[in-house]
PDB file of C-alpha atoms in Angstrom:
ATOM      1  CA  MET A 126      90.765  80.193  81.194  1.00 61.00           C
ATOM      2  CA  HIS A 127      87.061  80.430  81.601  1.00 69.00           C
ATOM      3  CA  LEU A 128      85.596  81.004  85.012  1.00 64.00           C
ATOM      4  CA  SER A 129      82.092  79.716  86.030  1.00 72.00           C
ATOM      5  CA  LYS A 130      79.477  82.039  87.343  1.00 71.00           C
ATOM      6  CA  GLU A 131      80.307  80.880  90.839  1.00 74.00           C
ATOM      7  CA  GLN A 132      84.130  81.195  90.417  1.00 69.00           C
ATOM      8  CA  LYS A 133      83.446  84.925  89.142  1.00 73.00           C
ATOM      9  CA  ALA A 134      81.305  85.590  92.125  1.00 68.00           C
ATOM     10  CA  ASN A 135      83.916  84.105  94.375  1.00 90.00           C
ATOM     11  CA  LEU A 136      86.708  86.036  92.785  1.00 92.00           C
ATOM     12  CA  LYS A 137      84.549  89.127  93.376  1.00 93.00           C
ATOM     13  CA  ASP A 138      84.194  88.334  96.962  1.00 94.00           C
ATOM     14  CA  ALA A 139      87.926  87.625  97.236  1.00 96.00           C
ATOM     15  CA  ILE A 140      88.651  91.161  95.847  1.00 97.00           C
ATOM     16  CA  ILE A 141      86.227  92.665  98.112  1.00 97.00           C
ATOM     17  CA  ALA A 142      87.607  90.766 101.172  1.00 98.00           C
ATOM     18  CA  GLY A 143      91.164  91.662 100.062  1.00 98.00           C
ATOM     19  CA  THR A 144      90.323  95.300  99.789  1.00 98.00           C
ATOM     20  CA  ALA A 145      88.873  95.613 103.277  1.00 98.00           C
ATOM     21  CA  ALA A 146      91.742  93.576 104.689  1.00 98.00           C
ATOM     22  CA  GLY A 147      94.278  95.957 103.058  1.00 98.00           C
ATOM     23  CA  ILE A 148      92.745  98.995 104.449  1.00 98.00           C
ATOM     24  CA  ILE A 149      92.412  97.625 107.976  1.00 98.00           C
ATOM     25  CA  SER A 150      95.931  96.185 107.747  1.00 98.00           C
ATOM     26  CA  GLY A 151      97.232  99.482 106.487  1.00 98.00           C
ATOM     27  CA  PHE A 152      96.165 101.133 109.679  1.00 98.00           C
ATOM     28  CA  VAL A 153      97.837  98.314 111.642  1.00 98.00           C
ATOM     29  CA  LYS A 154     101.129  98.857 109.748  1.00 97.00           C
ATOM     30  CA  LEU A 155     100.978 102.682 110.449  1.00 96.00           C
ATOM     31  CA  GLY A 156     100.337 102.013 114.120  1.00 96.00           C
ATOM     32  CA  TRP A 157     103.219  99.670 114.108  1.00 97.00           C
ATOM     33  CA  GLU A 158     105.593 102.201 112.772  1.00 96.00           C
ATOM     34  CA  ASN A 159     104.448 104.777 115.502  1.00 94.00           C
ATOM     35  CA  VAL A 160     105.503 102.173 118.169  1.00 96.00           C
ATOM     36  CA  LEU A 161     108.745 101.079 116.382  1.00 96.00           C
ATOM     37  CA  PRO A 162     109.789 103.712 113.690  1.00 95.00           C
ATOM     38  CA  PRO A 163     111.661 102.133 111.010  1.00 94.00           C
ATOM     39  CA  ARG A 164     113.621 105.224 110.095  1.00 94.00           C
ATOM     40  CA  THR A 165     115.481 107.954 111.878  1.00 91.00           C
ATOM     41  CA  PRO A 166     113.699 111.357 111.840  1.00 92.00           C
ATOM     42  CA  ALA A 167     116.325 112.616 109.399  1.00 91.00           C
ATOM     43  CA  ARG A 168     115.665 109.714 106.875  1.00 90.00           C
ATOM     44  CA  ASP A 169     111.980 110.142 107.422  1.00 88.00           C
ATOM     45  CA  ALA A 170     111.885 113.811 106.390  1.00 91.00           C
ATOM     46  CA  VAL A 171     111.337 112.435 102.838  1.00 93.00           C
ATOM     47  CA  ASN A 172     109.991 108.998 103.233  1.00 94.00           C
ATOM     48  CA  PRO A 173     110.388 106.114 100.856  1.00 95.00           C
ATOM     49  CA  PRO A 174     106.932 106.540  99.277  1.00 95.00           C
ATOM     50  CA  GLN A 175     107.608 110.290  98.747  1.00 96.00           C
ATOM     51  CA  THR A 176     111.132 109.384  97.205  1.00 96.00           C
ATOM     52  CA  LEU A 177     109.674 106.760  94.962  1.00 96.00           C
ATOM     53  CA  MET A 178     106.978 109.012  93.684  1.00 96.00           C
ATOM     54  CA  GLU A 179     109.821 111.658  92.984  1.00 97.00           C
ATOM     55  CA  GLN A 180     111.760 109.084  91.233  1.00 97.00           C
ATOM     56  CA  MET A 181     108.872 108.380  88.957  1.00 96.00           C
ATOM     57  CA  GLY A 182     108.739 112.204  88.107  1.00 97.00           C
ATOM     58  CA  ILE A 183     105.847 113.356  90.280  1.00 97.00           C
ATOM     59  CA  PRO A 184     106.451 116.811  91.414  1.00 97.00           C
ATOM     60  CA  GLN A 185     107.229 117.689  95.079  1.00 97.00           C
ATOM     61  CA  SER A 186     104.289 119.796  95.216  1.00 96.00           C
ATOM     62  CA  ILE A 187     102.257 116.675  95.223  1.00 96.00           C
ATOM     63  CA  THR A 188     104.733 114.169  96.947  1.00 96.00           C
ATOM     64  CA  ARG A 189     105.209 116.468  99.888  1.00 96.00           C
ATOM     65  CA  GLY A 190     101.664 117.759  99.885  1.00 95.00           C
ATOM     66  CA  THR A 191     100.021 117.815 103.387  1.00 95.00           C
ATOM     67  CA  TYR A 192      96.815 118.260 105.138  1.00 96.00           C
ATOM     68  CA  THR A 193      96.354 119.515 108.758  1.00 97.00           C
ATOM     69  CA  TYR A 194      94.545 117.569 111.306  1.00 97.00           C
ATOM     70  CA  SER A 195      94.579 118.365 115.005  1.00 97.00           C
ATOM     71  CA  GLY A 196      97.588 120.509 114.537  1.00 97.00           C
ATOM     72  CA  HIS A 197      99.647 117.877 112.755  1.00 94.00           C
ATOM     73  CA  GLN A 198     100.954 118.139 109.273  1.00 93.00           C
ATOM     74  CA  MET A 199      99.919 114.784 107.545  1.00 94.00           C
ATOM     75  CA  SER A 200     101.448 113.617 104.147  1.00 94.00           C
ATOM     76  CA  TRP A 201      98.419 112.770 102.098  1.00 96.00           C
ATOM     77  CA  ALA A 202     100.571 111.431  99.145  1.00 96.00           C
ATOM     78  CA  SER A 203     102.437 109.056 101.513  1.00 95.00           C
ATOM     79  CA  PHE A 204      99.269 107.723 102.880  1.00 96.00           C
ATOM     80  CA  MET A 205      97.905 107.109  99.392  1.00 96.00           C
ATOM     81  CA  MET A 206     100.921 105.209  98.470  1.00 96.00           C
ATOM     82  CA  HIS A 207     100.820 103.328 101.748  1.00 96.00           C
ATOM     83  CA  PHE A 208      97.204 102.263 101.522  1.00 97.00           C
ATOM     84  CA  GLY A 209      97.509 101.530  97.844  1.00 97.00           C
ATOM     85  CA  PHE A 210     100.489  99.309  98.417  1.00 97.00           C
ATOM     86  CA  SER A 211      98.780  97.594 101.388  1.00 98.00           C
ATOM     87  CA  THR A 212      95.367  97.146  99.609  1.00 98.00           C
ATOM     88  CA  SER A 213      96.972  95.981  96.418  1.00 98.00           C
ATOM     89  CA  PHE A 214      98.998  93.193  98.013  1.00 98.00           C
ATOM     90  CA  ALA A 215      96.015  92.137 100.311  1.00 98.00           C
ATOM     91  CA  ILE A 216      93.999  91.671  97.152  1.00 98.00           C
ATOM     92  CA  ILE A 217      96.707  89.707  95.453  1.00 97.00           C
ATOM     93  CA  TYR A 218      97.221  87.598  98.639  1.00 98.00           C
ATOM     94  CA  GLU A 219      93.322  86.849  99.057  1.00 96.00           C
ATOM     95  CA  VAL A 220      92.740  86.146  95.310  1.00 95.00           C
ATOM     96  CA  LEU A 221      95.879  83.847  95.005  1.00 94.00           C
ATOM     97  CA  SER A 222      95.073  82.140  98.165  1.00 93.00           C
ATOM     98  CA  GLN A 223      91.661  80.967  96.670  1.00 89.00           C
ATOM     99  CA  TYR A 224      93.713  79.142  93.904  1.00 87.00           C
ATOM    100  CA  LYS A 225      96.857  78.381  95.740  1.00 91.00           C
ATOM    101  CA  PRO A 226      96.044  77.803  99.386  1.00 92.00           C
ATOM    102  CA  PHE A 227      99.648  77.150 100.277  1.00 95.00           C
ATOM    103  CA  ILE A 228     100.136  81.003 100.173  1.00 95.00           C
ATOM    104  CA  ARG A 229      98.395  81.145 103.606  1.00 96.00           C
ATOM    105  CA  LYS A 230     101.166  79.004 105.166  1.00 95.00           C
ATOM    106  CA  GLY A 231     102.217  80.721 108.399  1.00 97.00           C
ATOM    107  CA  SER A 232      98.858  82.800 108.345  1.00 97.00           C
ATOM    108  CA  GLY A 233     100.461  85.375 106.176  1.00 96.00           C
ATOM    109  CA  ALA A 234     103.661  85.809 108.006  1.00 97.00           C
ATOM    110  CA  ILE A 235     105.796  84.029 105.292  1.00 97.00           C
ATOM    111  CA  PHE A 236     104.224  86.070 102.671  1.00 98.00           C
ATOM    112  CA  GLY A 237     104.769  89.308 104.546  1.00 98.00           C
ATOM    113  CA  LEU A 238     108.343  88.440 105.089  1.00 98.00           C
ATOM    114  CA  ALA A 239     108.716  87.730 101.291  1.00 98.00           C
ATOM    115  CA  ILE A 240     107.294  91.124 100.452  1.00 98.00           C
ATOM    116  CA  TRP A 241     109.694  92.836 102.946  1.00 98.00           C
ATOM    117  CA  VAL A 242     112.598  91.047 101.457  1.00 98.00           C
ATOM    118  CA  ALA A 243     111.562  91.723  97.906  1.00 98.00           C
ATOM    119  CA  PHE A 244     110.947  95.411  98.335  1.00 97.00           C
ATOM    120  CA  HIS A 245     113.090  96.520 101.395  1.00 97.00           C
ATOM    121  CA  ILE A 246     116.158  94.312 100.773  1.00 98.00           C
ATOM    122  CA  GLY A 247     115.766  94.035  96.968  1.00 98.00           C
ATOM    123  CA  ILE A 248     113.778  96.304  94.710  1.00 98.00           C
ATOM    124  CA  MET A 249     113.874  99.636  96.665  1.00 98.00           C
ATOM    125  CA  PRO A 250     117.742  99.668  97.338  1.00 98.00           C
ATOM    126  CA  MET A 251     118.320  98.545  93.638  1.00 98.00           C
ATOM    127  CA  MET A 252     116.270 101.556  92.652  1.00 98.00           C
ATOM    128  CA  LYS A 253     117.993 103.813  95.137  1.00 97.00           C
ATOM    129  CA  THR A 254     114.774 104.640  96.838  1.00 97.00           C
ATOM    130  CA  VAL A 255     116.180 103.406 100.171  1.00 96.00           C
ATOM    131  CA  PRO A 256     119.814 102.771 101.211  1.00 96.00           C
ATOM    132  CA  SER A 257     121.576  99.489 100.550  1.00 97.00           C
ATOM    133  CA  PRO A 258     120.469  96.862 103.188  1.00 97.00           C
ATOM    134  CA  LYS A 259     123.890  97.006 104.702  1.00 97.00           C
ATOM    135  CA  ASP A 260     123.537 100.682 105.156  1.00 96.00           C
ATOM    136  CA  GLN A 261     120.104 100.439 106.824  1.00 95.00           C
ATOM    137  CA  PRO A 262     120.175 100.269 110.746  1.00 94.00           C
ATOM    138  CA  THR A 263     119.313  97.133 112.409  1.00 96.00           C
ATOM    139  CA  GLU A 264     116.264  98.870 114.045  1.00 96.00           C
ATOM    140  CA  GLU A 265     115.004  99.471 110.423  1.00 96.00           C
ATOM    141  CA  HIS A 266     115.216  95.843 109.524  1.00 97.00           C
ATOM    142  CA  LEU A 267     113.598  94.719 112.701  1.00 97.00           C
ATOM    143  CA  SER A 268     110.810  97.210 112.445  1.00 97.00           C
ATOM    144  CA  GLU A 269     110.027  96.409 108.788  1.00 97.00           C
ATOM    145  CA  ALA A 270     110.379  92.725 109.092  1.00 98.00           C
ATOM    146  CA  LEU A 271     108.243  92.362 112.038  1.00 98.00           C
ATOM    147  CA  GLY A 272     105.841  95.077 110.720  1.00 98.00           C
ATOM    148  CA  HIS A 273     105.431  93.088 107.569  1.00 98.00           C
ATOM    149  CA  ILE A 274     104.521  89.936 109.522  1.00 98.00           C
ATOM    150  CA  ALA A 275     101.945  91.828 111.552  1.00 98.00           C
ATOM    151  CA  TRP A 276     100.504  93.480 108.514  1.00 98.00           C
ATOM    152  CA  MET A 277     100.109  90.320 106.451  1.00 98.00           C
ATOM    153  CA  TRP A 278      98.761  88.414 109.445  1.00 98.00           C
ATOM    154  CA  THR A 279      96.143  90.984 109.658  1.00 98.00           C
ATOM    155  CA  ASN A 280      95.390  90.696 106.037  1.00 98.00           C
ATOM    156  CA  ASP A 281      95.119  86.836 106.384  1.00 98.00           C
ATOM    157  CA  ILE A 282      92.579  87.091 109.460  1.00 98.00           C
ATOM    158  CA  VAL A 283      90.461  89.840 108.095  1.00 98.00           C
ATOM    159  CA  GLY A 284      90.503  88.663 104.503  1.00 98.00           C
ATOM    160  CA  ARG A 285      89.900  84.967 105.308  1.00 96.00           C
ATOM    161  CA  GLU A 286      86.897  85.749 107.652  1.00 97.00           C
ATOM    162  CA  LEU A 287      85.407  88.340 105.424  1.00 97.00           C
ATOM    163  CA  TYR A 288      85.593  85.919 102.366  1.00 96.00           C
ATOM    164  CA  ARG A 289      84.116  83.198 104.539  1.00 94.00           C
ATOM    165  CA  ARG A 290      81.158  85.441 105.442  1.00 95.00           C
ATOM    166  CA  LEU A 291      80.625  86.633 101.891  1.00 94.00           C
ATOM    167  CA  THR A 292      80.621  83.334 100.306  1.00 92.00           C
ATOM    168  CA  ALA A 293      78.529  81.724 103.060  1.00 89.00           C
ATOM    169  CA  GLN A 294      75.665  83.997 102.148  1.00 70.00           C
ATOM    170  CA  LYS A 295      75.300  82.542  98.871  1.00 64.00           C
TER     171      LYS A 295
END
């Protein structure tokens, strides 16, 4: 497929918009999880991003590495995975929506729920990164499902508006 110069510029703008949206929505999802934690403290001692990295052979010295801020030990590796996931899917959402506008149905809510089902109900339990869905508490399902809606709704609003502003300048 050959893209025109304008289509290439718009693709670049969609990637920029998706990147910014993914970073902002990543903060929204972190905030959401502080209000409605998806996992018990025991299950969060080694969180799913850390477990996944360890399953991929990354040593614990990296997966459980922390930095200290204001007296709190913060897991930098988990944050990298969190923001990498958020930004990757925000870019995918923004780029795909330029070619397949139906993706924006529900202002990102449907897409967010689909990502939750795919990863938290399907892929991660199959990989044994998280327990089987039937073994996850209701609070986890509720927090993750609603959190994914809020996350992708944020991506939709921020990405759509930034893309509009970037392309209006041309």
